[in-house]
XYZ file of C-alpha atoms in Angstrom:
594
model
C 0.000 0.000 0.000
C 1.719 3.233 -0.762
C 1.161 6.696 1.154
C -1.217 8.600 -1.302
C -3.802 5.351 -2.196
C -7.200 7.112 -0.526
C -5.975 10.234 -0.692
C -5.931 11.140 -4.594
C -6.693 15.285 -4.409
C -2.704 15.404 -2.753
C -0.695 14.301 -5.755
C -2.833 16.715 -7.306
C -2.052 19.589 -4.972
C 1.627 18.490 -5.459
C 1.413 18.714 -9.415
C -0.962 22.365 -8.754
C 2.237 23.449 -7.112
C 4.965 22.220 -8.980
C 3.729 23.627 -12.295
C 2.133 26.650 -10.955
C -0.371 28.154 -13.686
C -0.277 24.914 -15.835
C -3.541 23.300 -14.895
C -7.079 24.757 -16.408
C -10.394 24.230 -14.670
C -13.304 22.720 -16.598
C -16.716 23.883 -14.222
C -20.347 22.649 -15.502
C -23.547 23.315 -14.198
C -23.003 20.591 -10.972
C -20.879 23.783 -9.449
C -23.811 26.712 -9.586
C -26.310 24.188 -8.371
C -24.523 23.617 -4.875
C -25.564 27.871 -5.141
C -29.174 27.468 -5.873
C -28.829 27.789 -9.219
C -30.867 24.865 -11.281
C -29.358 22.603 -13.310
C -30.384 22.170 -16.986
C -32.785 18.913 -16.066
C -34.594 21.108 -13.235
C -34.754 24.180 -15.514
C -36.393 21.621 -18.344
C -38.988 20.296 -15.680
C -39.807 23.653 -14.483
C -40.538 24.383 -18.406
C -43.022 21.843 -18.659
C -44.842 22.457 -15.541
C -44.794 26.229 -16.306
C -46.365 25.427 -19.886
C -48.623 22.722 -18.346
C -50.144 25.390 -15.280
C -50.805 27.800 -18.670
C -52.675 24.960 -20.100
C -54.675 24.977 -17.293
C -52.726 21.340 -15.641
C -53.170 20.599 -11.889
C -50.080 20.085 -10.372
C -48.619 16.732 -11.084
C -45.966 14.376 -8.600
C -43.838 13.533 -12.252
C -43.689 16.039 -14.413
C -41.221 14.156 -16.659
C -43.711 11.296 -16.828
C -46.670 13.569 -17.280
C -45.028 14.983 -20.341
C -43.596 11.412 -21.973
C -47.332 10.824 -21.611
C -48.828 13.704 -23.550
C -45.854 13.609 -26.255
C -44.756 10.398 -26.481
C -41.171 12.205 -26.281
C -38.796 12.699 -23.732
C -38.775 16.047 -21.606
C -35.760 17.856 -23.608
C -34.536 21.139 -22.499
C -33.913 22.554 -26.127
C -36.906 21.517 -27.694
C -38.854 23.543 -24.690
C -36.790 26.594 -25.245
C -37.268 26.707 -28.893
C -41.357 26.122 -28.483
C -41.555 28.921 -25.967
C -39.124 31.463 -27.199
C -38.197 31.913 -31.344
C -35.307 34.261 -30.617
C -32.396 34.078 -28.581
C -33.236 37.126 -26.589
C -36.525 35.502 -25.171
C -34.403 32.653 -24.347
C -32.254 34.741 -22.499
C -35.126 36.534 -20.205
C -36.213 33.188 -19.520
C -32.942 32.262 -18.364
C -32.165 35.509 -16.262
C -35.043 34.418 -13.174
C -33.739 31.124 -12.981
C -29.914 32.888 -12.473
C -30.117 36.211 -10.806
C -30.304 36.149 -7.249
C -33.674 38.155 -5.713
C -32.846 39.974 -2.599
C -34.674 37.402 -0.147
C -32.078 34.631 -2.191
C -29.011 37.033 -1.280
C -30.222 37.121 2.426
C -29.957 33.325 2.249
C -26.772 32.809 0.565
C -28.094 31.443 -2.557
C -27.256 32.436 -6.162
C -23.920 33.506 -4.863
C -20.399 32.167 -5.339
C -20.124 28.892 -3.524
C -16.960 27.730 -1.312
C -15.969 25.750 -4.646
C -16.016 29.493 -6.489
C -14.549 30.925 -3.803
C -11.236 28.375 -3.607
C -10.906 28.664 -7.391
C -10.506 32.176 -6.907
C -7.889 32.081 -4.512
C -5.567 29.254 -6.628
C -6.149 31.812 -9.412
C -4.896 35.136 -6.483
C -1.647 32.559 -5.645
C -1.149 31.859 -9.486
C -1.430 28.697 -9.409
C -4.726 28.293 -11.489
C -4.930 30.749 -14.926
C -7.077 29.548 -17.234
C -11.209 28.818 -16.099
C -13.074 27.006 -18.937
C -17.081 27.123 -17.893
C -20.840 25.635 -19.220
C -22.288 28.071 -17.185
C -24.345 31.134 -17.947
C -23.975 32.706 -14.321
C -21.379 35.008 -13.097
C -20.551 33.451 -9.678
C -16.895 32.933 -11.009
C -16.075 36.404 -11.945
C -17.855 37.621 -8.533
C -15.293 35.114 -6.892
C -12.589 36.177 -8.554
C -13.213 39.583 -8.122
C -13.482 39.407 -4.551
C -9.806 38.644 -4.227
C -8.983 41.559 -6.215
C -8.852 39.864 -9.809
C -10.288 41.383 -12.648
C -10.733 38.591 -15.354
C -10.344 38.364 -19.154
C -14.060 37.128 -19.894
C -14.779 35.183 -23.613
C -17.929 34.887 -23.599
C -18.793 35.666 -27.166
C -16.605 35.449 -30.569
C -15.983 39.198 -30.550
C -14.913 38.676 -27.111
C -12.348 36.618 -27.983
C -11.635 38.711 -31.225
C -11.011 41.783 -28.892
C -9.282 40.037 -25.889
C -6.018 39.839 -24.319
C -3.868 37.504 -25.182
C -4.197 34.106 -23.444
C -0.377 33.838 -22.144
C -0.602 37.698 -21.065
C -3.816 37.765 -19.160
C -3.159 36.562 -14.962
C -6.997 35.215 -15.260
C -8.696 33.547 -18.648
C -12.249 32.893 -18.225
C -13.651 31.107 -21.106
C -17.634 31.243 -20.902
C -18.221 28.282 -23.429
C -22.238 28.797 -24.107
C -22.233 32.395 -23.046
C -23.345 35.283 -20.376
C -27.066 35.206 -19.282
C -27.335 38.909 -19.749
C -26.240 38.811 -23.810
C -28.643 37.668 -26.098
C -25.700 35.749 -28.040
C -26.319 32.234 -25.429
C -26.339 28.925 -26.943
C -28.768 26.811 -25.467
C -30.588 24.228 -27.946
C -29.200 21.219 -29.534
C -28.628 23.320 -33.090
C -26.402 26.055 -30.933
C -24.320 23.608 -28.994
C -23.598 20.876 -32.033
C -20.706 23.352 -33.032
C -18.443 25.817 -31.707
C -17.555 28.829 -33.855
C -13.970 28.250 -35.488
C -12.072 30.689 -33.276
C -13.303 28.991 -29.952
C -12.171 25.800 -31.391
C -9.023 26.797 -31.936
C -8.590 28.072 -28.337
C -10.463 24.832 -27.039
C -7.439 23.146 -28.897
C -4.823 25.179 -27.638
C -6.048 25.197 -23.788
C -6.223 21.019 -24.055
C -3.116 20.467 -25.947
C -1.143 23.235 -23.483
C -2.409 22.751 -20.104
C -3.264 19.511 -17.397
C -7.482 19.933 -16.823
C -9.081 19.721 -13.590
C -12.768 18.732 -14.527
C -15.644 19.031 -12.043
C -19.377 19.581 -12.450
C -19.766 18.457 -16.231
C -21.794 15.319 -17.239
C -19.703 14.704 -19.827
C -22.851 13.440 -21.972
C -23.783 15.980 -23.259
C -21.934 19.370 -25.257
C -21.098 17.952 -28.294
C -18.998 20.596 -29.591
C -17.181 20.252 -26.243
C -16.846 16.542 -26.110
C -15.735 16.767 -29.645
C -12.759 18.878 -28.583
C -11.481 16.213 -26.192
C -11.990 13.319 -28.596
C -9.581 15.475 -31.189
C -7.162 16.343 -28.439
C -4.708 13.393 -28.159
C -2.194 15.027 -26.283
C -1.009 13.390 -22.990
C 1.440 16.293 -22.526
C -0.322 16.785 -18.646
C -2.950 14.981 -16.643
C -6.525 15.175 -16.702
C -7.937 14.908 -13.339
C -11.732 14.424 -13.492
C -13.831 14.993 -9.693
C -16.944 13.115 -10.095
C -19.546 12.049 -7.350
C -20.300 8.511 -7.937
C -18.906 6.320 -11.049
C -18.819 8.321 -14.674
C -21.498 8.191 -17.196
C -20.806 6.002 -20.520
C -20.290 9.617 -22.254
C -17.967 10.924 -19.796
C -15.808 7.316 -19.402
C -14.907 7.286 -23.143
C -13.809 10.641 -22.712
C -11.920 9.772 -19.677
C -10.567 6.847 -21.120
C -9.495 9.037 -24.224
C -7.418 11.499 -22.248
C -6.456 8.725 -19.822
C -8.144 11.239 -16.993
C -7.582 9.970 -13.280
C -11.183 9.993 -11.445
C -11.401 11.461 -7.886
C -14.464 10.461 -6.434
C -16.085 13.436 -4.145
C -18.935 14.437 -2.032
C -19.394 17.947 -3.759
C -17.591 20.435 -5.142
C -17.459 22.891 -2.523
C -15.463 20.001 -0.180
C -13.385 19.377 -3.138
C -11.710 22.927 -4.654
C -11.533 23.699 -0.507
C -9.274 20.218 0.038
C -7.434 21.127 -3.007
C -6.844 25.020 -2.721
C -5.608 23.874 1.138
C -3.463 21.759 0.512
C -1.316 23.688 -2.381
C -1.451 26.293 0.012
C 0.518 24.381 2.638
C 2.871 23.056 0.369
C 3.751 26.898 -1.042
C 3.669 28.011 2.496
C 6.552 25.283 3.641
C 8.506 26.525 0.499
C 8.895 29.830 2.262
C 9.577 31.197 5.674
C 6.768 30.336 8.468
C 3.713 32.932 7.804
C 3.480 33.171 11.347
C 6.670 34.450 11.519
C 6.226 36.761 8.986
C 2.563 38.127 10.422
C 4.704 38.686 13.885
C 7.358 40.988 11.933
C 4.404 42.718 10.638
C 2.184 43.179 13.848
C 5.218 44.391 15.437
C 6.249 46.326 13.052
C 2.941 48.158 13.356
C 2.788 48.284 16.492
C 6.097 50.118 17.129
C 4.749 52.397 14.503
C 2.024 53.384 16.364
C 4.660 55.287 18.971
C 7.255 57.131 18.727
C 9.004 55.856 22.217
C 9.411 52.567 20.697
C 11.450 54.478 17.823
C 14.569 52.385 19.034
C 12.538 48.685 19.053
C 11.055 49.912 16.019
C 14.986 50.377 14.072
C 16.151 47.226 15.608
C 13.237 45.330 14.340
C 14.536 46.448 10.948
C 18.063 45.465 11.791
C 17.646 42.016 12.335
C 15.734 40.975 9.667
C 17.971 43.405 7.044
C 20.638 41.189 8.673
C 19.256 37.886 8.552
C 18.318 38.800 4.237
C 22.029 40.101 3.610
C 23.038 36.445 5.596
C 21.027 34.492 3.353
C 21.699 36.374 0.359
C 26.240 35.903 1.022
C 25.223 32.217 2.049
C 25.912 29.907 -0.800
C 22.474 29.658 -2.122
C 22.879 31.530 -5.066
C 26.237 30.641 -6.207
C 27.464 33.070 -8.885
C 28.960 30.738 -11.551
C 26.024 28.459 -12.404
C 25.401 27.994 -15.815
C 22.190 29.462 -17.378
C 19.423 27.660 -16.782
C 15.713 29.022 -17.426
C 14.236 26.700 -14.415
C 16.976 27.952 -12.231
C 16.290 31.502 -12.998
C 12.594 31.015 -12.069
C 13.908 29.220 -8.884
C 16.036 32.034 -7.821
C 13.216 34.859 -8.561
C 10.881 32.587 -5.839
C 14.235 32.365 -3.510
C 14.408 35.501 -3.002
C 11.037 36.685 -2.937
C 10.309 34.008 -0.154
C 13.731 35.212 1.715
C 12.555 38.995 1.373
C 9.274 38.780 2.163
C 8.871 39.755 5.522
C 10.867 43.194 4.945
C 9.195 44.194 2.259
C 6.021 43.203 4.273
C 7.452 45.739 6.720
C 8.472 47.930 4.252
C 5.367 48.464 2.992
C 3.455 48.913 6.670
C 6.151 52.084 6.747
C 5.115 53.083 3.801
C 1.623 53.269 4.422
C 1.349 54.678 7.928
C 4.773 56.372 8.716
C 4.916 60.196 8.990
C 8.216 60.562 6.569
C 10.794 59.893 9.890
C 10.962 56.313 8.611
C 12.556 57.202 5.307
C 16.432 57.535 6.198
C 15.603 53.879 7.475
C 14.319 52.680 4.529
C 17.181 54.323 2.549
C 19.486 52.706 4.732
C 18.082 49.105 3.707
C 17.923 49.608 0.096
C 21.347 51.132 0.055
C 22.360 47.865 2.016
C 20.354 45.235 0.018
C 22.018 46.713 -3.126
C 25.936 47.499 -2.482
C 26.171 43.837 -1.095
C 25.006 42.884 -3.855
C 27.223 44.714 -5.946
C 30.107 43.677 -3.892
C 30.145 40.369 -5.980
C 31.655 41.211 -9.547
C 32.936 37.763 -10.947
C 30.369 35.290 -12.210
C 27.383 34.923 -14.674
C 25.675 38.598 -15.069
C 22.429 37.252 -14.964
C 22.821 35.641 -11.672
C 25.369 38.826 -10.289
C 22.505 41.687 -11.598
C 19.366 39.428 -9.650
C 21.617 40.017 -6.433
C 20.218 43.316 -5.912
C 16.218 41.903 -6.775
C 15.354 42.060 -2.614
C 16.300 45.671 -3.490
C 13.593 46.262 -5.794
C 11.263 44.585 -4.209
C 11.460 46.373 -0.884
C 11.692 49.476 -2.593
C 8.691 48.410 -4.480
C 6.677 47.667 -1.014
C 7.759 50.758 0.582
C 6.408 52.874 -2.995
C 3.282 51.526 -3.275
C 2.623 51.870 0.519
C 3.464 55.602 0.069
C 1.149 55.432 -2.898
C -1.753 54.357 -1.165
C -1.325 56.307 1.338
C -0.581 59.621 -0.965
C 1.960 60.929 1.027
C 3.233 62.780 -2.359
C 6.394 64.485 -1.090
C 7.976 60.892 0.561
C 7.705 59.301 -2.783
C 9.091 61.912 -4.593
C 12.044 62.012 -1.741
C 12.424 58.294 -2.348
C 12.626 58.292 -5.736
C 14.955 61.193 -5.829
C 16.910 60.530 -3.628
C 20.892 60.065 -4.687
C 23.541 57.658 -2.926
C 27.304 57.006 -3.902
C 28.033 53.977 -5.243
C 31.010 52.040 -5.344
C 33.243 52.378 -8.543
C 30.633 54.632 -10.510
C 28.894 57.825 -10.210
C 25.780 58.700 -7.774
C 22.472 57.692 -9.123
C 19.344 58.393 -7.884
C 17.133 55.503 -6.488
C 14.534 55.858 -9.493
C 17.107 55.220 -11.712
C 18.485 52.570 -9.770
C 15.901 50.445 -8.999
C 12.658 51.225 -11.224
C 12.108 48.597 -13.711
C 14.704 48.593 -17.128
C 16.638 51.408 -15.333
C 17.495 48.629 -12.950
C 20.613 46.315 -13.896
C 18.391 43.117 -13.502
C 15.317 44.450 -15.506
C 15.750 43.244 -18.847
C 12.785 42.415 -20.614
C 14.423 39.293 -21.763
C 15.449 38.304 -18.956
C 11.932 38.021 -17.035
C 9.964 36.876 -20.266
C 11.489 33.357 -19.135
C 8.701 33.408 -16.257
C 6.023 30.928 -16.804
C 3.422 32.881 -18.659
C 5.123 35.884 -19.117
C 7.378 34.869 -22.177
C 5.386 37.248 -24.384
C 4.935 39.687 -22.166
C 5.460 43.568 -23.459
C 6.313 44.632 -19.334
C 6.987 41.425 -17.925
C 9.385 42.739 -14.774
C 6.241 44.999 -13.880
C 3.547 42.357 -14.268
C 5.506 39.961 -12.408
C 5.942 42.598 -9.732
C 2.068 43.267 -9.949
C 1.491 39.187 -8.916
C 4.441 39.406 -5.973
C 3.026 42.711 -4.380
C -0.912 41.360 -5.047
C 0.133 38.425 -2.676
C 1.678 40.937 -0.075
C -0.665 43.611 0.025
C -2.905 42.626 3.275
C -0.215 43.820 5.400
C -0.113 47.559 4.476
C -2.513 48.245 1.370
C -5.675 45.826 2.191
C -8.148 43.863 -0.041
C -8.695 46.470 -2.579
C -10.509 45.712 -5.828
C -8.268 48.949 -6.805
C -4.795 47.534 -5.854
C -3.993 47.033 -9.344
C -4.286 51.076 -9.927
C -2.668 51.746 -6.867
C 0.642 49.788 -8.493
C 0.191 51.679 -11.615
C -0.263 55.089 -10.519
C 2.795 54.319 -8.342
C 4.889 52.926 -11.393
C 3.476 56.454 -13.508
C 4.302 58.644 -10.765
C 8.375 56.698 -10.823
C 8.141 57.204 -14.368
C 7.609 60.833 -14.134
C 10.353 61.375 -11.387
C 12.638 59.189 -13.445
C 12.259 62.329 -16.650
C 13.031 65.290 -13.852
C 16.789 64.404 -14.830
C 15.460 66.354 -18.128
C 15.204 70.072 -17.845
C 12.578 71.898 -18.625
C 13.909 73.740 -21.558
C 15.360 70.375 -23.036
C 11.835 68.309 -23.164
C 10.480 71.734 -24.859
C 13.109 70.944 -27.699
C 13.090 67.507 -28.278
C 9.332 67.492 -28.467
C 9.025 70.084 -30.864
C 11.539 68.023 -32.957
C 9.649 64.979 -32.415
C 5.837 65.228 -33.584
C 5.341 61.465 -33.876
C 7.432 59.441 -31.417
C 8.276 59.482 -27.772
C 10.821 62.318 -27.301
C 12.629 61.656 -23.860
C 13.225 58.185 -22.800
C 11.681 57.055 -19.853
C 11.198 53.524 -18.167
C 7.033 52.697 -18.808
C 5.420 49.865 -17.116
C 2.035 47.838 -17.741
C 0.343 51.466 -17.989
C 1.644 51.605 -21.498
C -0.657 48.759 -22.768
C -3.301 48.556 -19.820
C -5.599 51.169 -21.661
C -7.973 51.241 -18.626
C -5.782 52.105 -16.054
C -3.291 54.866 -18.317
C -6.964 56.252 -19.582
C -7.948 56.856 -15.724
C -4.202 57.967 -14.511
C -3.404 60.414 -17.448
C -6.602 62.174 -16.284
C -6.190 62.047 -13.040
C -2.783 64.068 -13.480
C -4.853 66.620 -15.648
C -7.677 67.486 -12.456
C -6.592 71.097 -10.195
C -6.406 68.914 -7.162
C -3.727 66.334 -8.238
C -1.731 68.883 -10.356
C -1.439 70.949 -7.061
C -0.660 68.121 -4.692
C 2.137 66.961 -7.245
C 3.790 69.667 -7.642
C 3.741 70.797 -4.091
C 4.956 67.731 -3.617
C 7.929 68.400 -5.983
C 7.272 66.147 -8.730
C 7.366 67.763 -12.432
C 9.981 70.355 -11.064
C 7.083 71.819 -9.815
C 6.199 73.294 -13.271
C 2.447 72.519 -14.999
C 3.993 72.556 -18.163
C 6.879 69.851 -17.524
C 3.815 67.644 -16.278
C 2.261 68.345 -19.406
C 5.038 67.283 -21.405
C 5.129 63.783 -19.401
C 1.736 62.617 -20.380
C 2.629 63.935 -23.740
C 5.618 61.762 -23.874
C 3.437 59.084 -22.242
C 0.987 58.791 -24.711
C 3.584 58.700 -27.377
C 5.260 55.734 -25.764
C 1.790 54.076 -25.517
C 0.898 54.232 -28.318
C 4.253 52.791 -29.457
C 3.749 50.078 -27.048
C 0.258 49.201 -28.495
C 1.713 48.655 -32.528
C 4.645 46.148 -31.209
């Protein structure tokens, strides 16, 4: 008997973990119903007794049997929808009571995202989950998902899909198979679902042949455009995992059998995604330093914050762990001379965000609730972090420039903290602040550690990153994901976090061009009409329309140009701000043609 025999969800969990963001979830209709929300069979009952009670029929104890009796057909869900309702936007209506929640049915907790939702959600936070392939009409995934903070790419129509991101650049892919409820475009009858358009083929294909499938909630029997894309798929390159309750259907075995899927046999889904999504979160947690460690560094840290007379306690805190990083970092563990190796690269990246993850934890608390006496600390640190790092000169560059990373990412912490917290004139003082380095010329921090301008930053380099290999920004997505999984320690749950980071990485930007006067942006724009004119490190603003639309006019509003410049960013001039979301919206638009 060997260790794992009952206990198949754990060499799942292990494979979740090991190949973070390979696995895609396949959710039918068994998930909404745990939420209230009928399954096709009860919606195609509740047809036939709602045309029967029209008809003037007494209630009957079989409604299936009542109508094999009067037809001499079996009740069939299509066939109902396409007597009651010719076009697909009377199907739809029809649809909508059966889905949206009333507000007596949000009182109870029903039509709402389910534990199941809710631990799918938080594999897809950790980045272990990326791609969510649905039956369902309802939007109890996306409200899931955006309850931890995710906003997802959502196909659920073919100029969805025409229009969306990229699969490999988007942290969430949610692939709505047979539609949205609330667009008329659904496919419900037999005729709708015996073919997939061409383009959701082709990313059916791609999503089998690329990723291992987690499959729970789906008869299997049915969807023949769906069970047509497994039977085409032969590729064994990952496991299928399928989460049944009871033994498989004769439709779903052959498919299972096809794909050579391992069954787990469960009592629901809700028990099942919360087993799972607990047990890949213990194995990541041993991988890194004990969270209860790291929530004491934290508490403390914020509660010698709170007073000034434990100032001393307070810089000592900071001491020790800066020490026990800079240990870790000399120890051996990231020997200079290895050879290049992608997997090793992607190992080190994780190293050193697990060793630096309580100071920039702390970093950040500073950040958000210090009163600017913390900052000579904080420069300190970084200055710390990043000479001994430099101090190590012969070996492979790519290994000798990712040295400094627990740099940037405490610098990155301590920024965004600011950020939230708008305390304008510390951010500007941090990212204009200058220190001497060893061998070369002062440098200020935001050209030190800000993205490209950072020795470690090339784009290259961090397009090795699973997912991120065709990634326009990938150093600032990746940073996104790290400071995403931090944030509850000084920023909070915030469905905004994600503009928080990029108003932070604009505002960097902008204090990166003040080593441009005035008089020489005036110049170079007015012999530039068409491209950018100053060079400046951009992050994901420059192709995440959304957030650069909101942010460009948010530096345009009286309040925010006042606060900025009084802050000393834009060398306090209107029209130097002026000429950085000119040169901004050059560069995006650059950005968008490549």
């Amino acid at each position: 008997m060997t260790l794992l025999k009952d206990d198949p969800p754990t060499p799942l969990a292990f494979s979740i973990n090991e190949n973070r963001g390979v696995f895609a979830v396949l959710l039918g209709s068994g998930l909404s119903r745990t939420a209230g929300i009928p399954t096709g069979w009860e919606i195609t009952l509740d047809l036939v007794r709602r045309l029967a009670s029209a008809q003037g029929v007494t209630e009957q104890p079989d409604w299936a049997a009542w109508h094999r009796d009067r037809t001499g057909l079996e009740p069939n869900y299509s066939n109902l929808l396409e007597e009651i309702a010719s076009s697909p936007d009377e199907r739809r209506a029809i649809l909508h009571r059966y889905i949206e929640p009333d507000a007596q049915e949000r009182e109870e907790g029903r039509k709402v995202p389910t534990k199941a939702h809710h631990a799918i959600a938080k594999m897809v936070r950790s980045g272990h989950i990326r791609v969510i392939i649905t039956t369902n009409f309802d939007r109890l995934m996306e409200n899931a998902l955006r309850e931890q903070g995710i906003e997802p790419t959502v196909i659920a129509s073919v100029d969805a899909l025409a229009g969306a991101e990229p699969l490999t650049h988007s942290r969430c892919y949610l692939f709505k198979l047979h539609g949205d409820y609330k667009d008329a475009r659904i496919l419900n009858t037999d005729q709708e679902l015996s073919d997939y358009p061409e383009s959701y083929n082709r990313l059916l294909d791609r999503i089998l042949d690329e990723h291992g499938l987690i499959i729970c909630g789906w008869s299997g029997e049915w969807d023949h455009a769906l069970r047509a894309a497994f039977l085409r798929a032969p590729n064994r390159r990952y496991p299928v995992y399928w989460a049944a309750r009871g033994s498989l259907g004769s439709g779903a075995q052959e498919l299972a059998n096809h794909r050579a899927a391992k069954t787990i046999p469960v009592a629901g889904a809700d028990e099942f995604f919360h087993a799972l999504q607990q047990r890949v979160e213990t194995l990541e947690q041993n991988q890194r330093q004990n969270p209860q460690s790291i929530d004491l560094l934290v508490n403390s840290t914020k509660r010698y914050l709170a007073k000034s007379e434990y100032r001393i306690q307070l810089d000592e805190l900071f001491a020790q762990e800066t020490e026990r990083v800079l240990a870790q970092c000399d120890g051996g563990q990231f020997p200079p001379h290895s050879p290049w190796d992608q997997n090793e690269f992607r190992s080190r990246v994780q190293q050193y965000e697990a060793l630096v993850e309580p100071l920039a934890r702390m970093a950040g608390v500073l950040g958000r609730w210090g009163d600017g006496h913390e900052l000579p600390l904080i420069l300190d640190i970084l200055r710390s972090l990043y000479l001994t790092a430099e101090r190590v000169r012969d070996g492979l560059s790519i290994w000798l420039n990712l040295r400094s990373y627990p740099a940037v990412l405490v610098f990155t912490a301590y920024g965004i903290g600011l950020t939230r917290s708008q305390r304008w004139q510390t951010l500007h003082t941090l990212l204009s602040t200058t220190w001497p380095q060893e061998y070369r010329a002062s440098k200020r921090v935001v050209s030190t550690l800000f993205l490209s301008e950072w020795k470690g930053g090339q784009k290259e380099a961090w397009n090795q990153l699973e997912g991120l290999d065709r990634r326009k920004t990938p150093l600032s997505d990746h940073l996104l994901t790290v400071m995403m999984d931090w944030r509850s320690s000084f920023v909070g749950i915030s469905s905004e976090f994600e503009l928080v980071f990029d108003r932070f990485e604009m505002l960097a930007t902008l204090a990166y061009l003040e080593e441009n006067s005035l008089e020489a942006l005036e110049q170079a724009a007015a012999n530039n009409q068409i491209n950018m004119f100053a060079r400046m490190p951009v992050g994901r603003t420059a192709w995440h329309e959304a957030s650069a639309t909101l942010l460009t006019q948010e530096l345009q509003t009286e309040a925010t140009i006042k606060a900025l410049l009084q802050a000393g960013f834009a060398q306090n001039s209107p029209r130097f701000l002026d000429l950085f979301i000119d040169n901004f919206s050059r560069f995006a638009k650059y950005m968008s043609w490549r």
